[in-house]
Amino acid sequence: MMRVVQVNKFGDTSGLVDAETKIPEPKEREIRVKINYAGFNPVSCKIRKGEFGGSCPIILGEDFSGVVNEVGKYASSLKKGDPVYGMSFVKCSNGSNAEYTCVIEELVHKKPENISFKEASSVPLAVLTAYKAIIASNAVKKGDTVFLTGIGGGVGSFAVQFLRHLEVKAIYTVAKDETSKQFIEEKLQIPSENILIYDGLSTTEREQQLIKMNDNSPFDTTLDFIGGDAKELCIQLTKCSGNLVTILPEDEKFKTPGWGGPVFMKNMTVTQVFVGAELHSEDRGRYLIYQQYLSKITKFIEDGVLKMPEILSLGSLSAKTVKKAHGLLESSRVKGKLVMEIA
């Protein structure tokens, strides 16, 4: 048996409970990992609330690091004892809020040698999202001026590093207050003059001030890592024939339609990024893209191109720890990444 934290009912965090269940057995092309650390992501909160459907009980958690404990009959990329990191997302036995998980081998990779298990657990979903949004999308090029929202989170922290790797001209962003601005300046090395404190400003006022900060010009590329009003701001800030990349969907109430609105009138290219897209394909060959991306990301980390974000370990595997993580994530005030020790 293994210890887990599971959702017994969709809704608030009261549905998160400690439990025990059978240790999963890997299928033919799966890897079983004994988890050392698990990372937390905002999508877990949405799953907990039932926004993606499904049924309870369910074990949440998308990121993990640990050691290969068993391999399926036809899994060939890893062997027992390998230190790994990966993503327990869609194609898995259960999430990483558990002592073990079985995951298709395409979603697991050897851990970078120069980072710890704790650090590795903060990487997969956030860095894959940033990689898809910036590198794989080809939406950003050398010399661009770039505006992004959600810079302080895991995705934003990695995104800034990818942008610098591409040698963009300048990176601009917003902060709610002086404390957030100081974090962005000190931890992410964004110049003070490129950060707008937005508290109390309307979307129109934010747009006007940011364009003024960028030499009275709209931006070549905007990156939306928050959604809602932030996406609206990105649309307004993007230049004609520019690029907008977003990682969040919107419902039918979103007030800026693509057809006939500013997206069309400015001839903008909009790239919507969903990390799990290929996992919903019936063609298993499409899953290989994850191995390719994780291999490149591992090299970026080992070569020093990517540094780890701020990491806060909240405690050991328990419903209390997971509830704390969800509360912090839903406050939208998390800087960097939250993780939990399992082993």
Short mmCIF file of C-alpha atoms in Angstrom, two decimals:
data_model
loop_
_atom_site.label_atom_id
_atom_site.label_comp_id
_atom_site.label_asym_id
_atom_site.label_seq_id
_atom_site.Cartn_x
_atom_site.Cartn_y
_atom_site.Cartn_z
CA MET A 1 0.00 0.00 0.00
CA MET A 2 1.05 3.63 -0.47
CA ARG A 3 0.12 6.88 1.22
CA VAL A 4 -1.69 9.46 -0.91
CA VAL A 5 -3.64 12.68 -0.66
CA GLN A 6 -6.82 12.40 -2.68
CA VAL A 7 -9.89 14.46 -3.52
CA ASN A 8 -12.99 12.73 -2.13
CA LYS A 9 -15.39 15.39 -3.40
CA PHE A 10 -15.03 18.26 -5.84
CA GLY A 11 -15.12 21.75 -4.38
CA ASP A 12 -13.06 23.54 -1.75
CA THR A 13 -10.01 22.14 0.03
CA SER A 14 -12.15 20.26 2.57
CA GLY A 15 -12.37 17.52 -0.07
CA LEU A 16 -8.61 16.81 0.25
CA VAL A 17 -7.98 13.88 2.58
CA ASP A 18 -5.19 11.51 3.58
CA ALA A 19 -5.68 7.97 2.34
CA GLU A 20 -3.99 4.71 1.40
CA THR A 21 -4.29 2.79 -1.85
CA LYS A 22 -2.55 0.00 -3.73
CA ILE A 23 0.83 0.73 -5.27
CA PRO A 24 0.16 0.93 -9.04
CA GLU A 25 1.72 -1.56 -11.45
CA PRO A 26 3.36 -0.12 -14.58
CA LYS A 27 1.75 -0.96 -17.93
CA GLU A 28 3.90 -2.16 -20.84
CA ARG A 29 5.23 1.30 -21.79
CA GLU A 30 5.14 2.91 -18.35
CA ILE A 31 7.72 3.80 -15.70
CA ARG A 32 6.96 3.50 -11.99
CA VAL A 33 8.65 6.17 -9.89
CA LYS A 34 9.13 6.26 -6.13
CA ILE A 35 8.55 9.96 -5.59
CA ASN A 36 10.96 12.10 -3.55
CA TYR A 37 9.33 15.49 -4.13
CA ALA A 38 6.13 16.72 -5.77
CA GLY A 39 5.56 20.17 -7.25
CA PHE A 40 2.32 22.16 -7.11
CA ASN A 41 0.61 23.97 -10.02
CA PRO A 42 -2.53 26.15 -10.30
CA VAL A 43 -4.20 23.57 -12.58
CA SER A 44 -4.53 21.24 -9.56
CA CYS A 45 -6.89 23.74 -7.95
CA LYS A 46 -9.09 23.72 -11.05
CA ILE A 47 -9.15 19.92 -11.14
CA ARG A 48 -10.01 19.85 -7.41
CA LYS A 49 -13.00 22.10 -8.09
CA GLY A 50 -14.25 19.78 -10.83
CA GLU A 51 -13.69 22.25 -13.67
CA PHE A 52 -12.37 19.48 -15.93
CA GLY A 53 -15.00 16.90 -14.99
CA GLY A 54 -14.10 13.38 -13.99
CA SER A 55 -15.03 11.54 -10.82
CA CYS A 56 -13.75 11.14 -7.27
CA PRO A 57 -11.65 9.93 -5.61
CA ILE A 58 -8.76 11.38 -7.59
CA ILE A 59 -5.09 11.94 -6.73
CA LEU A 60 -3.77 15.33 -7.87
CA GLY A 61 -0.25 16.52 -8.69
CA GLU A 62 1.46 17.12 -12.03
CA ASP A 63 5.19 17.38 -11.20
CA PHE A 64 7.53 14.94 -9.51
CA SER A 65 11.12 13.88 -9.00
CA GLY A 66 12.30 10.56 -7.66
CA VAL A 67 13.86 7.22 -8.55
CA VAL A 68 12.69 4.65 -11.10
CA ASN A 69 11.25 1.78 -9.06
CA GLU A 70 9.99 -0.50 -11.85
CA VAL A 71 9.71 -0.47 -15.65
CA GLY A 72 7.05 -1.86 -17.94
CA LYS A 73 7.75 -4.75 -20.29
CA TYR A 74 8.41 -2.57 -23.35
CA ALA A 75 9.66 0.62 -21.66
CA SER A 76 13.26 1.11 -22.78
CA SER A 77 14.28 4.71 -22.11
CA LEU A 78 15.05 4.29 -18.38
CA LYS A 79 16.05 1.57 -15.92
CA LYS A 80 15.48 0.81 -12.25
CA GLY A 81 17.48 3.10 -9.99
CA ASP A 82 17.66 6.04 -12.42
CA PRO A 83 17.13 9.46 -10.77
CA VAL A 84 14.35 11.14 -12.76
CA TYR A 85 11.92 14.01 -13.02
CA GLY A 86 8.71 14.13 -14.97
CA MET A 87 5.07 15.01 -15.37
CA SER A 88 2.20 12.89 -14.02
CA PHE A 89 -0.31 14.43 -16.37
CA VAL A 90 -3.13 12.75 -18.36
CA LYS A 91 -1.23 9.51 -19.17
CA CYS A 92 -0.54 8.24 -15.66
CA SER A 93 -1.92 5.99 -12.93
CA ASN A 94 -2.27 8.86 -10.47
CA GLY A 95 -0.93 12.31 -9.66
CA SER A 96 2.20 13.05 -7.67
CA ASN A 97 0.48 13.66 -4.32
CA ALA A 98 1.46 10.08 -3.58
CA GLU A 99 4.44 7.86 -2.76
CA TYR A 100 4.44 6.24 -6.23
CA THR A 101 3.15 6.99 -9.72
CA CYS A 102 3.20 5.12 -13.02
CA VAL A 103 3.69 7.35 -16.06
CA ILE A 104 4.22 6.73 -19.76
CA GLU A 105 7.95 6.75 -20.43
CA GLU A 106 7.72 9.77 -22.74
CA LEU A 107 6.87 11.98 -19.75
CA VAL A 108 9.88 10.95 -17.65
CA HIS A 109 13.53 11.94 -18.13
CA LYS A 110 16.76 11.53 -16.20
CA LYS A 111 17.13 14.35 -13.70
CA PRO A 112 19.69 17.03 -14.59
CA GLU A 113 22.88 16.16 -12.74
CA ASN A 114 23.42 19.66 -11.37
CA ILE A 115 20.13 20.10 -9.49
CA SER A 116 18.58 18.40 -6.45
CA PHE A 117 15.42 16.30 -6.34
CA LYS A 118 13.71 19.22 -4.61
CA GLU A 119 14.66 21.58 -7.42
CA ALA A 120 13.80 19.06 -10.13
CA SER A 121 10.24 18.70 -8.82
CA SER A 122 9.62 22.37 -9.56
CA VAL A 123 10.49 22.05 -13.24
CA PRO A 124 8.36 19.88 -15.56
CA LEU A 125 4.95 21.50 -16.14
CA ALA A 126 6.13 25.10 -15.72
CA VAL A 127 9.21 24.81 -17.91
CA LEU A 128 7.41 22.76 -20.59
CA THR A 129 4.75 25.47 -20.71
CA ALA A 130 7.35 28.24 -21.02
CA TYR A 131 9.30 26.24 -23.62
CA LYS A 132 6.21 25.66 -25.76
CA ALA A 133 5.14 29.30 -25.44
CA ILE A 134 8.50 30.84 -26.36
CA ILE A 135 10.86 28.38 -28.04
CA ALA A 136 8.59 25.85 -29.77
CA SER A 137 6.05 28.47 -30.90
CA ASN A 138 8.66 30.57 -32.76
CA ALA A 139 6.65 33.59 -31.63
CA VAL A 140 9.69 35.41 -30.22
CA LYS A 141 12.84 36.41 -32.07
CA LYS A 142 16.11 38.16 -31.33
CA GLY A 143 15.69 41.91 -30.86
CA ASP A 144 11.99 41.81 -29.95
CA THR A 145 10.43 43.97 -27.27
CA VAL A 146 8.33 41.68 -25.08
CA PHE A 147 5.62 42.26 -22.49
CA LEU A 148 4.53 39.44 -20.21
CA THR A 149 2.11 38.94 -17.35
CA GLY A 150 2.49 36.45 -14.50
CA ILE A 151 6.24 36.92 -14.42
CA GLY A 152 6.66 35.94 -10.76
CA GLY A 153 5.26 32.41 -11.02
CA GLY A 154 6.98 29.25 -12.17
CA VAL A 155 6.12 29.68 -15.86
CA GLY A 156 7.10 33.35 -15.81
CA SER A 157 10.42 32.65 -14.05
CA PHE A 158 11.45 30.19 -16.77
CA ALA A 159 10.00 32.38 -19.54
CA VAL A 160 12.29 35.28 -18.63
CA GLN A 161 15.31 33.01 -18.97
CA PHE A 162 14.21 31.69 -22.36
CA LEU A 163 13.67 35.28 -23.54
CA ARG A 164 17.19 36.23 -22.51
CA HIS A 165 18.53 33.13 -24.25
CA LEU A 166 16.85 34.38 -27.45
CA GLU A 167 18.46 37.82 -26.91
CA VAL A 168 15.31 39.91 -26.96
CA LYS A 169 15.82 43.67 -26.81
CA ALA A 170 13.81 44.32 -23.66
CA ILE A 171 11.35 42.66 -21.27
CA TYR A 172 8.51 44.62 -19.66
CA THR A 173 5.98 43.54 -17.05
CA VAL A 174 3.66 44.69 -14.28
CA ALA A 175 3.64 44.34 -10.48
CA LYS A 176 0.80 44.80 -8.03
CA ASP A 177 2.85 46.73 -5.47
CA GLU A 178 6.35 47.75 -4.42
CA THR A 179 7.00 44.38 -2.74
CA SER A 180 6.23 42.50 -5.96
CA LYS A 181 8.27 44.98 -7.96
CA GLN A 182 11.26 44.48 -5.67
CA PHE A 183 11.00 40.68 -6.11
CA ILE A 184 10.95 41.04 -9.91
CA GLU A 185 13.93 43.41 -9.85
CA GLU A 186 16.06 41.35 -7.47
CA LYS A 187 15.17 37.76 -8.40
CA LEU A 188 14.43 38.10 -12.12
CA GLN A 189 16.76 41.01 -12.91
CA ILE A 190 14.13 43.13 -14.67
CA PRO A 191 15.08 46.85 -14.62
CA SER A 192 12.91 49.04 -12.41
CA GLU A 193 12.00 51.28 -15.35
CA ASN A 194 10.52 48.25 -17.17
CA ILE A 195 8.05 47.40 -14.38
CA LEU A 196 4.69 49.15 -14.01
CA ILE A 197 2.88 49.03 -10.66
CA TYR A 198 -0.68 48.48 -11.82
CA ASP A 199 -2.71 48.65 -8.60
CA GLY A 200 -5.43 51.28 -8.99
CA LEU A 201 -4.96 51.67 -12.75
CA SER A 202 -7.60 50.79 -15.35
CA THR A 203 -6.71 48.55 -18.30
CA THR A 204 -6.62 51.62 -20.53
CA GLU A 205 -4.28 53.45 -18.14
CA ARG A 206 -1.99 50.43 -17.94
CA GLU A 207 -1.89 50.23 -21.73
CA GLN A 208 -1.05 53.92 -22.10
CA GLN A 209 1.71 53.88 -19.49
CA LEU A 210 3.33 50.67 -20.78
CA ILE A 211 3.42 51.94 -24.36
CA LYS A 212 4.97 55.18 -23.09
CA MET A 213 7.60 53.13 -21.22
CA ASN A 214 8.40 51.27 -24.45
CA ASP A 215 9.44 54.42 -26.35
CA ASN A 216 5.80 55.14 -27.23
CA SER A 217 5.56 51.90 -29.21
CA PRO A 218 3.42 48.76 -28.90
CA PHE A 219 5.22 45.46 -28.33
CA ASP A 220 6.48 42.93 -30.86
CA THR A 221 5.28 40.04 -28.68
CA THR A 222 3.08 39.75 -25.61
CA LEU A 223 2.86 36.71 -23.32
CA ASP A 224 -0.31 36.07 -21.31
CA PHE A 225 0.31 33.79 -18.32
CA ILE A 226 -2.72 34.95 -16.28
CA GLY A 227 -5.77 35.28 -18.53
CA GLY A 228 -8.85 37.49 -18.21
CA ASP A 229 -8.04 41.20 -17.97
CA ALA A 230 -4.34 40.42 -18.46
CA LYS A 231 -5.12 38.83 -21.83
CA GLU A 232 -7.16 41.91 -22.77
CA LEU A 233 -4.16 44.09 -21.88
CA CYS A 234 -1.84 41.93 -23.99
CA ILE A 235 -4.17 42.24 -26.98
CA GLN A 236 -4.14 46.03 -26.68
CA LEU A 237 -0.35 46.16 -26.28
CA THR A 238 0.54 43.97 -29.27
CA LYS A 239 1.64 45.78 -32.41
CA CYS A 240 0.17 45.30 -35.87
CA SER A 241 1.36 41.95 -37.26
CA GLY A 242 2.75 41.15 -33.81
CA ASN A 243 2.42 37.98 -31.73
CA LEU A 244 0.31 37.15 -28.70
CA VAL A 245 0.97 33.87 -26.86
CA THR A 246 -1.46 32.71 -24.19
CA ILE A 247 -1.47 29.63 -21.97
CA LEU A 248 -5.02 30.09 -20.66
CA PRO A 249 -8.41 29.55 -22.33
CA GLU A 250 -11.32 31.92 -21.82
CA ASP A 251 -15.06 31.26 -21.63
CA GLU A 252 -17.74 32.70 -23.90
CA LYS A 253 -18.00 35.80 -21.70
CA PHE A 254 -14.52 37.01 -22.66
CA LYS A 255 -15.12 40.46 -24.10
CA THR A 256 -12.61 40.56 -26.97
CA PRO A 257 -13.67 38.26 -29.84
CA GLY A 258 -11.03 37.36 -32.41
CA TRP A 259 -13.20 37.87 -35.47
CA GLY A 260 -13.81 41.52 -36.25
CA GLY A 261 -12.07 42.74 -33.11
CA PRO A 262 -8.56 44.07 -32.47
CA VAL A 263 -6.96 40.67 -33.06
CA PHE A 264 -8.21 40.68 -36.64
CA MET A 265 -7.83 44.42 -37.24
CA LYS A 266 -4.18 44.35 -36.12
CA ASN A 267 -3.37 41.21 -38.14
CA MET A 268 -2.11 39.59 -34.92
CA THR A 269 -0.88 36.03 -34.71
CA VAL A 270 -2.34 34.34 -31.62
CA THR A 271 -0.73 31.15 -30.32
CA GLN A 272 -2.65 29.17 -27.72
CA VAL A 273 -0.45 26.82 -25.69
CA PHE A 274 -1.70 23.67 -23.98
CA VAL A 275 1.05 21.41 -22.65
CA GLY A 276 -1.12 18.30 -22.72
CA ALA A 277 -2.34 18.66 -26.31
CA GLU A 278 -0.39 15.76 -27.80
CA LEU A 279 -1.40 13.48 -24.92
CA HIS A 280 -4.99 13.56 -26.16
CA SER A 281 -3.98 12.13 -29.53
CA GLU A 282 -4.63 8.48 -30.39
CA ASP A 283 -1.30 8.47 -32.24
CA ARG A 284 1.31 7.48 -29.66
CA GLY A 285 4.05 8.77 -31.94
CA ARG A 286 2.96 12.29 -30.98
CA TYR A 287 3.98 11.62 -27.37
CA LEU A 288 7.64 11.61 -28.42
CA ILE A 289 7.57 15.42 -28.51
CA TYR A 290 7.69 15.38 -24.69
CA GLN A 291 10.89 13.33 -24.63
CA GLN A 292 12.41 15.72 -27.15
CA TYR A 293 11.43 18.79 -25.14
CA LEU A 294 12.56 17.30 -21.81
CA SER A 295 15.91 16.33 -23.36
CA LYS A 296 16.46 19.91 -24.57
CA ILE A 297 15.32 21.36 -21.25
CA THR A 298 17.66 19.05 -19.33
CA LYS A 299 20.57 20.27 -21.47
CA PHE A 300 19.55 23.90 -20.87
CA ILE A 301 19.67 23.25 -17.12
CA GLU A 302 22.97 21.37 -17.18
CA ASP A 303 24.54 24.04 -19.40
CA GLY A 304 23.46 26.77 -16.97
CA VAL A 305 21.04 28.46 -19.39
CA LEU A 306 18.15 27.78 -17.00
CA LYS A 307 18.39 28.45 -13.28
CA MET A 308 15.86 27.18 -10.76
CA PRO A 309 13.11 29.56 -9.59
CA GLU A 310 12.49 30.51 -5.98
CA ILE A 311 11.32 27.29 -4.28
CA LEU A 312 9.32 26.96 -1.07
CA SER A 313 8.95 23.50 0.48
CA LEU A 314 5.70 23.41 2.44
CA GLY A 315 6.17 20.16 4.34
CA SER A 316 5.74 16.42 3.91
CA LEU A 317 3.03 14.39 2.17
CA SER A 318 -0.25 15.14 3.92
CA ALA A 319 -3.67 16.67 3.28
CA LYS A 320 -2.61 19.57 5.51
CA THR A 321 0.36 20.35 3.24
CA VAL A 322 -1.69 20.08 0.04
CA LYS A 323 -4.43 22.31 1.46
CA LYS A 324 -1.80 24.92 2.35
CA ALA A 325 -0.41 24.78 -1.19
CA HIS A 326 -3.83 25.19 -2.78
CA GLY A 327 -4.63 28.12 -0.51
CA LEU A 328 -1.44 29.89 -1.54
CA LEU A 329 -1.97 29.15 -5.24
CA GLU A 330 -5.53 30.47 -5.12
CA SER A 331 -4.35 33.66 -3.46
CA SER A 332 -2.41 34.43 -6.69
CA ARG A 333 0.48 35.68 -4.60
CA VAL A 334 2.93 32.81 -5.07
CA LYS A 335 6.42 33.76 -6.21
CA GLY A 336 8.35 30.94 -7.83
CA LYS A 337 7.32 27.33 -7.08
CA LEU A 338 5.79 25.37 -4.21
CA VAL A 339 6.88 21.78 -3.53
CA MET A 340 6.22 18.99 -1.04
CA GLU A 341 8.57 16.31 0.27
CA ILE A 342 7.33 12.75 -0.24
CA ALA A 343 10.20 10.41 0.68
#
